[in-house]
mmCIF file of C-alpha atoms and ligand atoms in Angstrom:
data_model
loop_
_atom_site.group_PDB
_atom_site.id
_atom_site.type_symbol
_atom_site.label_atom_id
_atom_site.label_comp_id
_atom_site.label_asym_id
_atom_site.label_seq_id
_atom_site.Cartn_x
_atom_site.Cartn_y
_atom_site.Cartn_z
ATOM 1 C CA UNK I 1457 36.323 -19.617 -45.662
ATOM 2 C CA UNK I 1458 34.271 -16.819 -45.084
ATOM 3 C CA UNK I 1459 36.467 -13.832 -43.722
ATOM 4 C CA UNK I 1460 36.083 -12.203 -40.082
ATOM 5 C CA UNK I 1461 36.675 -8.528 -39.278
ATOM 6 C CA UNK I 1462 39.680 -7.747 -37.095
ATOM 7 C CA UNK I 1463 40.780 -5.295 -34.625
ATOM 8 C CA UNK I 1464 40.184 -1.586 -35.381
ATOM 9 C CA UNK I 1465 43.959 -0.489 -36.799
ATOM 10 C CA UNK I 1466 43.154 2.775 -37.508
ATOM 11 C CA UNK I 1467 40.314 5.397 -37.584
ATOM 12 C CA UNK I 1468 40.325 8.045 -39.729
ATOM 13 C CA UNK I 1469 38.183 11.132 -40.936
ATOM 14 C CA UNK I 1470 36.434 9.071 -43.454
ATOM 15 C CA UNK I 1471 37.095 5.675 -42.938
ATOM 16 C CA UNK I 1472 38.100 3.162 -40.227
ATOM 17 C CA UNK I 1473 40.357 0.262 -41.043
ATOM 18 C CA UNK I 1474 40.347 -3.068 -39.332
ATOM 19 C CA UNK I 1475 42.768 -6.169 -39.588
ATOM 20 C CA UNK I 1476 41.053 -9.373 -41.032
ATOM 21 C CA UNK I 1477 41.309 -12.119 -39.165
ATOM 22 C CA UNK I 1478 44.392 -14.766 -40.258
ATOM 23 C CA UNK I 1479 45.335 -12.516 -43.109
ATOM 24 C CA UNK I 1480 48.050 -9.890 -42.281
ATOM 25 C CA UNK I 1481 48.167 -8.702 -46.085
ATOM 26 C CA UNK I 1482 44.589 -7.420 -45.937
ATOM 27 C CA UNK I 1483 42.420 -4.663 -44.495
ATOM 28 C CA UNK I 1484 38.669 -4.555 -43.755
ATOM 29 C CA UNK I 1485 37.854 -1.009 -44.836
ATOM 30 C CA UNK I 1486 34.531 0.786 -43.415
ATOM 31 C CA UNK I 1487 33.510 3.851 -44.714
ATOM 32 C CA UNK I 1488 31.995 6.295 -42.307
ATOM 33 C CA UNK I 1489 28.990 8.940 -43.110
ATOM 34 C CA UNK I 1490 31.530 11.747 -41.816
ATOM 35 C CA UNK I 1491 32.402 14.621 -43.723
ATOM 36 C CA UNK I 1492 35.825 16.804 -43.195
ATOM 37 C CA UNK I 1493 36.905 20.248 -44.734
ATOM 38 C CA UNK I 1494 39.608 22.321 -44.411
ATOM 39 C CA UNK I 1495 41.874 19.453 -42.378
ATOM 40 C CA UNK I 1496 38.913 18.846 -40.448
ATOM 41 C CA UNK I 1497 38.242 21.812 -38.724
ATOM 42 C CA UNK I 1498 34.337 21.942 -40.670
ATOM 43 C CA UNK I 1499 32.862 18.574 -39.717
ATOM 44 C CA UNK I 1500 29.182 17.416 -41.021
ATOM 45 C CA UNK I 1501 28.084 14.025 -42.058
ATOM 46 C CA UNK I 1502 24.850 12.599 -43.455
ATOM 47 C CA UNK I 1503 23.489 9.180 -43.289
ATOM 48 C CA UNK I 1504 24.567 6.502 -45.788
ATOM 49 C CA UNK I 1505 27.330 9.306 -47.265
ATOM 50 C CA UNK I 1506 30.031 6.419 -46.617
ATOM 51 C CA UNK I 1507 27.999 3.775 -48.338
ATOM 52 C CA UNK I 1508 27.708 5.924 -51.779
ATOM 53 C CA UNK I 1509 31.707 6.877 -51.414
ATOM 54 C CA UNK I 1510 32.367 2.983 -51.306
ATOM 55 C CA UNK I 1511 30.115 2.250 -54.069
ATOM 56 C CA UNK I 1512 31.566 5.142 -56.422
ATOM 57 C CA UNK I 1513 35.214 3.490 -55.548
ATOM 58 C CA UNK I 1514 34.146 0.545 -56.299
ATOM 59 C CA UNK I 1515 32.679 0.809 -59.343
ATOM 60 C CA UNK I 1516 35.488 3.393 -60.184
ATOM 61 C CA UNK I 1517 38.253 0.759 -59.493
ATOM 62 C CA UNK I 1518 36.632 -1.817 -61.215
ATOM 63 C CA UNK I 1519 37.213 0.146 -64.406
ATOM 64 C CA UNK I 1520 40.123 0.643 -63.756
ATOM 65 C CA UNK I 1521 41.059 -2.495 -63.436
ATOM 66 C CA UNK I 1522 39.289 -3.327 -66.611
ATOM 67 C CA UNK I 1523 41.870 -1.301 -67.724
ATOM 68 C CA UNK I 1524 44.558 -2.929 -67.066
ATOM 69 C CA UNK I 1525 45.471 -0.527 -63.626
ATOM 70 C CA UNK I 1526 45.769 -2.185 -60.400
ATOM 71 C CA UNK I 1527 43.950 -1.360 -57.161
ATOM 72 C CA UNK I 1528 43.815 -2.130 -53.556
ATOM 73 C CA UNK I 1529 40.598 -3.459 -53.814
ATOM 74 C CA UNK I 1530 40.443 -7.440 -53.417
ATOM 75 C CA UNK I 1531 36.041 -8.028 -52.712
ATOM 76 C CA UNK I 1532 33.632 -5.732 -51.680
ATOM 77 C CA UNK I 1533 31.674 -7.202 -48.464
ATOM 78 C CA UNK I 1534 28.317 -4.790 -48.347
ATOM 79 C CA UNK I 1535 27.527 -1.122 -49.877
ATOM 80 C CA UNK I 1536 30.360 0.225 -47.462
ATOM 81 C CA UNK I 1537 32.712 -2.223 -46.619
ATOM 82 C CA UNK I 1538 35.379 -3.823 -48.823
ATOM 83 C CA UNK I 1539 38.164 -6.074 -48.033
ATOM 84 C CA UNK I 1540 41.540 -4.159 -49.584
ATOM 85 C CA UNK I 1541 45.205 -4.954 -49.907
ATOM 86 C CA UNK I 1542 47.306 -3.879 -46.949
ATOM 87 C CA UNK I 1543 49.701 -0.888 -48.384
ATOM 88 C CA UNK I 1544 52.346 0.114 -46.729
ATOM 89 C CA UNK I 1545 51.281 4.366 -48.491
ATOM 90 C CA UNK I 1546 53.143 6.743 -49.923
ATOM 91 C CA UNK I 1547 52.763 9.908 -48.004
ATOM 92 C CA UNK I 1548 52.036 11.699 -51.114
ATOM 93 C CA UNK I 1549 48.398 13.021 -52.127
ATOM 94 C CA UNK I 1550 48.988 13.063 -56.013
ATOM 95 C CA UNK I 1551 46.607 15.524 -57.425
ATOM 96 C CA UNK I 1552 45.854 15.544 -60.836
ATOM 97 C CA UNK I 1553 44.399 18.669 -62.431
ATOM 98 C CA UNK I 1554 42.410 19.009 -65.881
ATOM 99 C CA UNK I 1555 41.398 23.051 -65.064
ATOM 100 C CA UNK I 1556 42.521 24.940 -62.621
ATOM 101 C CA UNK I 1557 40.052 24.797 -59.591
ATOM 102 C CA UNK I 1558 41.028 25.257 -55.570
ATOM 103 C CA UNK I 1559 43.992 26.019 -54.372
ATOM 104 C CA UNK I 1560 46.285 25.649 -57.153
ATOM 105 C CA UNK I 1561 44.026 28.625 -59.017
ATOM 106 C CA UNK I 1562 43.835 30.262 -55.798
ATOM 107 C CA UNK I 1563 47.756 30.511 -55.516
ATOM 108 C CA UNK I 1564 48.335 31.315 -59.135
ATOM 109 C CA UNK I 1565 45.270 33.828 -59.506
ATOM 110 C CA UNK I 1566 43.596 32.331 -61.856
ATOM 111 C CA UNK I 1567 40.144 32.205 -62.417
ATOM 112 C CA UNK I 1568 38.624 28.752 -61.280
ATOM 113 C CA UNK I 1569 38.123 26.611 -64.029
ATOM 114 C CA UNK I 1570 40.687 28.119 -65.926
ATOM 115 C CA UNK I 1571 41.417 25.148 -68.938
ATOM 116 C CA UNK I 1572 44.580 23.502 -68.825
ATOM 117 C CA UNK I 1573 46.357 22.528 -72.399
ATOM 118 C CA UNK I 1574 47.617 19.028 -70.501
ATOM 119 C CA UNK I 1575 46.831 17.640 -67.412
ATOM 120 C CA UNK I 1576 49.135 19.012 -64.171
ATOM 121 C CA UNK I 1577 50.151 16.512 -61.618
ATOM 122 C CA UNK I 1578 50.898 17.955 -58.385
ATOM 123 C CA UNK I 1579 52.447 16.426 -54.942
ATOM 124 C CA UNK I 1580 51.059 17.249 -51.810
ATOM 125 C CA UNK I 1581 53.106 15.985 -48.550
ATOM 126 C CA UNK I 1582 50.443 13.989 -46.490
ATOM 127 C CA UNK I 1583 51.018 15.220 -42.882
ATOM 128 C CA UNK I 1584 47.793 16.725 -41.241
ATOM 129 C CA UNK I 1585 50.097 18.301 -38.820
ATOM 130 C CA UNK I 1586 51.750 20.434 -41.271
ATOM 131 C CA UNK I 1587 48.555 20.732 -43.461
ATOM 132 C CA UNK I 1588 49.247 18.667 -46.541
ATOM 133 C CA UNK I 1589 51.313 21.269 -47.614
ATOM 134 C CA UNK I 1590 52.478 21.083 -51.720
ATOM 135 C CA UNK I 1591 55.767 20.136 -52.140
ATOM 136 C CA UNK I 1592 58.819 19.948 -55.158
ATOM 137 C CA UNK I 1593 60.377 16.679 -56.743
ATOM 138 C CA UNK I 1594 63.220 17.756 -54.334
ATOM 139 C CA UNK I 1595 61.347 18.035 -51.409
ATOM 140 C CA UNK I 1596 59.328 14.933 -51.523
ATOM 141 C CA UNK I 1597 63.098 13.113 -51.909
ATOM 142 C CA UNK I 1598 64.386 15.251 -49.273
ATOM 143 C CA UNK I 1599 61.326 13.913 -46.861
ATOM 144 C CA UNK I 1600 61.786 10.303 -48.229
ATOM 145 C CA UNK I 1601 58.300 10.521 -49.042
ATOM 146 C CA UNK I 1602 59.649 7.644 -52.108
ATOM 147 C CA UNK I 1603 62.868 5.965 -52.482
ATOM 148 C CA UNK I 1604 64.196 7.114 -55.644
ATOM 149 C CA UNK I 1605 63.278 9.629 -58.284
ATOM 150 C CA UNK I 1606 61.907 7.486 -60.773
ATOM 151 C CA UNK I 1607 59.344 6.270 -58.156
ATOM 152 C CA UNK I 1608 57.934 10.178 -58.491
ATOM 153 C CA UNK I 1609 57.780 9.358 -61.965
ATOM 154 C CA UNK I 1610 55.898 6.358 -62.042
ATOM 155 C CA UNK I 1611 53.686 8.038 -59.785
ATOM 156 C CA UNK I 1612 52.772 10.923 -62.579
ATOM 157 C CA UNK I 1613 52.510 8.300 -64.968
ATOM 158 C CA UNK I 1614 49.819 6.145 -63.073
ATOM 159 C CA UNK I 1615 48.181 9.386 -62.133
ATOM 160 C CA UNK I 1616 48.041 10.425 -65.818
ATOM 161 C CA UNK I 1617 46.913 6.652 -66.973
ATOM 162 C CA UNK I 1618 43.922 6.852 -64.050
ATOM 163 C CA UNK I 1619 42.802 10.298 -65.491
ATOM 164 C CA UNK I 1620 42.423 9.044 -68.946
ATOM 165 C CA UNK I 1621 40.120 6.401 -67.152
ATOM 166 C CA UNK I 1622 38.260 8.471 -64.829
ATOM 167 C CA UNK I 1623 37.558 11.467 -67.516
ATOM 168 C CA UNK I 1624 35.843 9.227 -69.917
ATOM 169 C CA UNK I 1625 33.727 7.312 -67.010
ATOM 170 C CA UNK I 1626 32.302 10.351 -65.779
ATOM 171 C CA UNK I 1627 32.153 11.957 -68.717
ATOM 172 C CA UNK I 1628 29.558 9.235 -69.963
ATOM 173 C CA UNK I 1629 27.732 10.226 -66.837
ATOM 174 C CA UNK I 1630 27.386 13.939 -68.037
ATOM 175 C CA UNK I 1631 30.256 15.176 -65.584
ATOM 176 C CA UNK I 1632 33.579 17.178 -66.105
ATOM 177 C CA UNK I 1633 36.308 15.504 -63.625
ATOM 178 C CA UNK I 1634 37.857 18.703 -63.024
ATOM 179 C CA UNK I 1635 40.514 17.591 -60.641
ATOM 180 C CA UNK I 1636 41.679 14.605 -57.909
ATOM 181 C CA UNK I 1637 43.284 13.336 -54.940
ATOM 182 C CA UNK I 1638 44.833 9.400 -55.380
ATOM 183 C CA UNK I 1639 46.945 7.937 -53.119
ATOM 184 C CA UNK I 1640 49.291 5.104 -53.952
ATOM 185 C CA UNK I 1641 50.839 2.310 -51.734
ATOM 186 C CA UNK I 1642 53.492 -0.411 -52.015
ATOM 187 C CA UNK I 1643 52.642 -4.162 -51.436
ATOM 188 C CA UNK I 1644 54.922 -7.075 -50.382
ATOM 189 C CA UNK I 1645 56.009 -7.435 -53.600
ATOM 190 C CA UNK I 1646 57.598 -3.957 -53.767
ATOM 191 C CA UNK I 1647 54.496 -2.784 -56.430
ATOM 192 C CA UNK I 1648 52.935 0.643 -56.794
ATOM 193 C CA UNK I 1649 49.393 0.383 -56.245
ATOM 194 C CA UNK I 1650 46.156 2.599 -56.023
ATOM 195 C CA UNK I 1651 45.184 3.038 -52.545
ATOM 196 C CA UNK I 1652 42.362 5.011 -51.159
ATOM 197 C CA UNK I 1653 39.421 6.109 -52.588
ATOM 198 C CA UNK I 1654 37.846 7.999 -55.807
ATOM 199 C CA UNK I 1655 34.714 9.598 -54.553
ATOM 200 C CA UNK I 1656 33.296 13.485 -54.562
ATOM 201 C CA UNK I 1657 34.958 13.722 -51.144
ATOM 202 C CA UNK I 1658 38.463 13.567 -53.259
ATOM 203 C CA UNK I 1659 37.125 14.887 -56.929
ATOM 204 C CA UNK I 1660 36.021 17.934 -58.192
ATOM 205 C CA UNK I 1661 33.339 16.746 -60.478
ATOM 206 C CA UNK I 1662 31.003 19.546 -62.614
ATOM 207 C CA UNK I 1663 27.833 19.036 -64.374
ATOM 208 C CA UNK I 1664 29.071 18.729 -68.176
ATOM 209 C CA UNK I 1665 25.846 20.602 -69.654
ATOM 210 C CA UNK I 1666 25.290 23.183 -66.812
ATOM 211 C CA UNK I 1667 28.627 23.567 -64.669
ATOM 212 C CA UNK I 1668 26.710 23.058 -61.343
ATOM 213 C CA UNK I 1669 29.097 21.545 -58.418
ATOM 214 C CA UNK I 1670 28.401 17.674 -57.599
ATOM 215 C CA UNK I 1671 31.539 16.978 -55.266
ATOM 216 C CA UNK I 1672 32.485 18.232 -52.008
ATOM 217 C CA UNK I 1673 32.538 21.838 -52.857
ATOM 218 C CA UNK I 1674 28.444 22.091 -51.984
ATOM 219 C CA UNK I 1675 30.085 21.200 -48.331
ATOM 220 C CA UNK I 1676 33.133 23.173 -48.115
ATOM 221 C CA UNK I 1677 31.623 26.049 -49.610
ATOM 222 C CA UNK I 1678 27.667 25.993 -47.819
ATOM 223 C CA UNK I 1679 26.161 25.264 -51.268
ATOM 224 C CA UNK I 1680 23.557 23.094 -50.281
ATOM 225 C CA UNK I 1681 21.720 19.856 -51.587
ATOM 226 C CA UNK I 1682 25.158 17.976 -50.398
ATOM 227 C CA UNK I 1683 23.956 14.648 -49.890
ATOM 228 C CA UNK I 1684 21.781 14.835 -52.951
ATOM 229 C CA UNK I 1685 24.655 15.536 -55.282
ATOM 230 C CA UNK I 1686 26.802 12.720 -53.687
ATOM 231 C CA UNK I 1687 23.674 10.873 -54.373
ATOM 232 C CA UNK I 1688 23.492 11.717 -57.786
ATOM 233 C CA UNK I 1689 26.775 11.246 -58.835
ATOM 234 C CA UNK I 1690 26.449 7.678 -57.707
ATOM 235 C CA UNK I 1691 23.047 6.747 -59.881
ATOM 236 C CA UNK I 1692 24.366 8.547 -63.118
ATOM 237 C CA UNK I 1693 27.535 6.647 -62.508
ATOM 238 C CA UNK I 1694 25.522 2.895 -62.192
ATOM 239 C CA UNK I 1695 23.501 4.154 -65.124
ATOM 240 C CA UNK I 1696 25.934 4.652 -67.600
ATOM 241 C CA UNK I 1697 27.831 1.564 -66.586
ATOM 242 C CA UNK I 1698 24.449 -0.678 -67.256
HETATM 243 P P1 LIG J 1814 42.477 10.315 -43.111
HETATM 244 O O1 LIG J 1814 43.563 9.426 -42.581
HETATM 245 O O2 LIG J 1814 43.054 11.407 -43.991
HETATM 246 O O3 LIG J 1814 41.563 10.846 -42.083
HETATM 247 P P2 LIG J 1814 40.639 8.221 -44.074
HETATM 248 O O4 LIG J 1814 39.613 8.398 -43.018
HETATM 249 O O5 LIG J 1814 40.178 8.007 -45.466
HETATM 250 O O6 LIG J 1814 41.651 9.458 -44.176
HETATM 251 O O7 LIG J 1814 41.534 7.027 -43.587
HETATM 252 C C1 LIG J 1814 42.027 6.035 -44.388
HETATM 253 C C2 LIG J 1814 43.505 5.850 -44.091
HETATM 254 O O8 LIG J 1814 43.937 4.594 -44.567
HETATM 255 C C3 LIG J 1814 44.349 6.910 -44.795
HETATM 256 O O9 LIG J 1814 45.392 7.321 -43.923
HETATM 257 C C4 LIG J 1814 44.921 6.161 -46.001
HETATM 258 O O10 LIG J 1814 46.185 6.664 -46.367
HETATM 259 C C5 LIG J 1814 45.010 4.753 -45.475
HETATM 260 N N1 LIG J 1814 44.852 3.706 -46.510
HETATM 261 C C6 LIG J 1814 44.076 3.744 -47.623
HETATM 262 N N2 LIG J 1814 44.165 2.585 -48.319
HETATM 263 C C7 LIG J 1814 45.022 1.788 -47.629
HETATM 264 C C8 LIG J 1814 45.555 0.466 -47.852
HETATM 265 N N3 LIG J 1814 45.192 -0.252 -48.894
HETATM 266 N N4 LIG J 1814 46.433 -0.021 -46.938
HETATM 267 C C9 LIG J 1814 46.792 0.707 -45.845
HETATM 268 N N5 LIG J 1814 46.339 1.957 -45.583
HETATM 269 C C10 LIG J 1814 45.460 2.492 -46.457
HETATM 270 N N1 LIG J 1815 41.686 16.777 -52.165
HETATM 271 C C1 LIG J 1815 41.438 15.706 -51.333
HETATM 272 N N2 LIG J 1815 42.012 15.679 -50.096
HETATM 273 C C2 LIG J 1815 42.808 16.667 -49.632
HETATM 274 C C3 LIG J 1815 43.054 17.770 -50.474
HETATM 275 C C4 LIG J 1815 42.493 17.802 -51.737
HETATM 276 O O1 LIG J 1815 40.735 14.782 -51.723
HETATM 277 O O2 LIG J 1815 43.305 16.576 -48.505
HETATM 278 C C5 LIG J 1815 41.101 16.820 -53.493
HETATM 279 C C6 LIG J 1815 40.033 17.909 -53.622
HETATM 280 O O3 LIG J 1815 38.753 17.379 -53.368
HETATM 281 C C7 LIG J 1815 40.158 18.332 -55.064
HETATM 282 C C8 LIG J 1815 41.628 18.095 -55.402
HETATM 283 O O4 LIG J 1815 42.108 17.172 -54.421
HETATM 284 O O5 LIG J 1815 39.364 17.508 -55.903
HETATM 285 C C9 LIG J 1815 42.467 19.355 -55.386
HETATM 286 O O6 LIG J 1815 42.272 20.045 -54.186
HETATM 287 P P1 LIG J 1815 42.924 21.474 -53.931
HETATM 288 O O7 LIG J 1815 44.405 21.328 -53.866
HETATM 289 O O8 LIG J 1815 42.397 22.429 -54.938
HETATM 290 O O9 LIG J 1815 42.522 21.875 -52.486
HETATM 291 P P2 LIG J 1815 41.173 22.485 -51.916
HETATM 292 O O10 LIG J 1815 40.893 23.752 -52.642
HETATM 293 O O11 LIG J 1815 40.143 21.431 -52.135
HETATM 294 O O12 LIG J 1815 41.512 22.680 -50.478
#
């Protein structure tokens, strides 16, 4: 039976989620042509921006799961709406670093794109209040952002695993994932899964050959040619998946 969109649960800056009709384990996930910065207070959108960010996650999540890593996603319905597993999420952005871009090489004055000899998983407490501030093992336990230690673990783990992933896929489209944002949730059945989205609103993603910015960065930072790199990272993407 064919499904039917829901109430609206929830809208956020990027994406509104509705209930599907009859099924209380799912969500009917739109993606809106709004684009955020600095916890929203530089706002901007462009036409069709919410339809590429879908399509990258999609695509994204389906190699993934080629790869043996679990997602929310269950179908997509159109270009930006998919039907998703309902999660209850881990308030925990887990980003995953490969140099040393943003704020992390802000704080530690280092030069952006300063190589890293490993990956660096970081935890960032997801409260817009508070502004996502980074946060310690301890403190994520102390705000019972998990249940138990070894949850934090499995977290870096799955982080790590997706990286391997994600590097090579964009790498075959001639781009450097420099670093991330994932977010995980748990289902009924007590699992860790992806959540979210992989898109350049949540990757840092450089031009392999020429180190130009394709992500979010031409927004946050008045770069120009922002819906054309969005754009672009979408067709090399479908290219090099032919
Ligand atoms: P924000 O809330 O930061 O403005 P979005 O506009 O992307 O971000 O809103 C999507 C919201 O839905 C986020 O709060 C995200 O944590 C949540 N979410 C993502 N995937 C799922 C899922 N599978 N189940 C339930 N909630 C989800
Ligand atoms: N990121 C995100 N959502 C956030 C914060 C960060 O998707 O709320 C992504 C961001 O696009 C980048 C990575 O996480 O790819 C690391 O971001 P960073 O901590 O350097 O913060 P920024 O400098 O982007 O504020």
């Amino acid at each position: 039976m064919e499904k039917v969109k829901g109430e609206l649960l929830y809208e956020g800056k990027a994406k509104k989620m509705y209930a599907v009709r009859g099924r209380p384990q799912e969500v009917w996930v739109e993606y809106k042509d709004s684009l955020t910065a600095f916890n929203a207070q530089k706002t901007g959108s462009f036409s069709g921006k919410g339809a590429i960010n879908a399509q990258i996650t999609a695509l994204l999540y389906q190699r993934l799961k080629d790869n043996g890593i679990p997602t929310h996603i269950i179908e997509n319905i159109n270009d930006h709406e998919m039907i998703c597993e309902k999660l209850r999420i881990i308030p925990l952005e887990v980003v995953t670093r490969n140099r040393l871009a943003g704020s992390t090489a802000k704080k530690l004055g280092k030069e952006e794109g300063t190589p890293l000899r490993a990956p660096l998983v970081e935890f960032y407490y997801k409260d817009d209040a508070l502004g996502d501030p980074f946060i310690s093992d301890d403190q994520a336990m102390l705000m019972g952002a998990v249940e138990n230690r070894q949850d934090l673990e499995v977290l870096k783990t799955k982080a790590l695993a997706i990286n391997k992933v994600l590097r090579a896929e964009f790498e075959k489209a001639g781009l450097e994932l420099v670093d991330f944002k994932l977010e995980f949730g748990r289902n009924d059945r007590g699992e860790i899964v992806l959540a979210d989205e992989v898109s350049p609103d949540t990757c840092r993603l450089w031009d392999l050959k020429t180190g130009e910015k394709l992500d979010k960065d031409r927004f946050r930072r008045d770069l120009g040619r922002v819906e054309e790199s969005y754009q672009e990272v979408l067709q090399r993407l479908k290219e090099k998946s032919k």
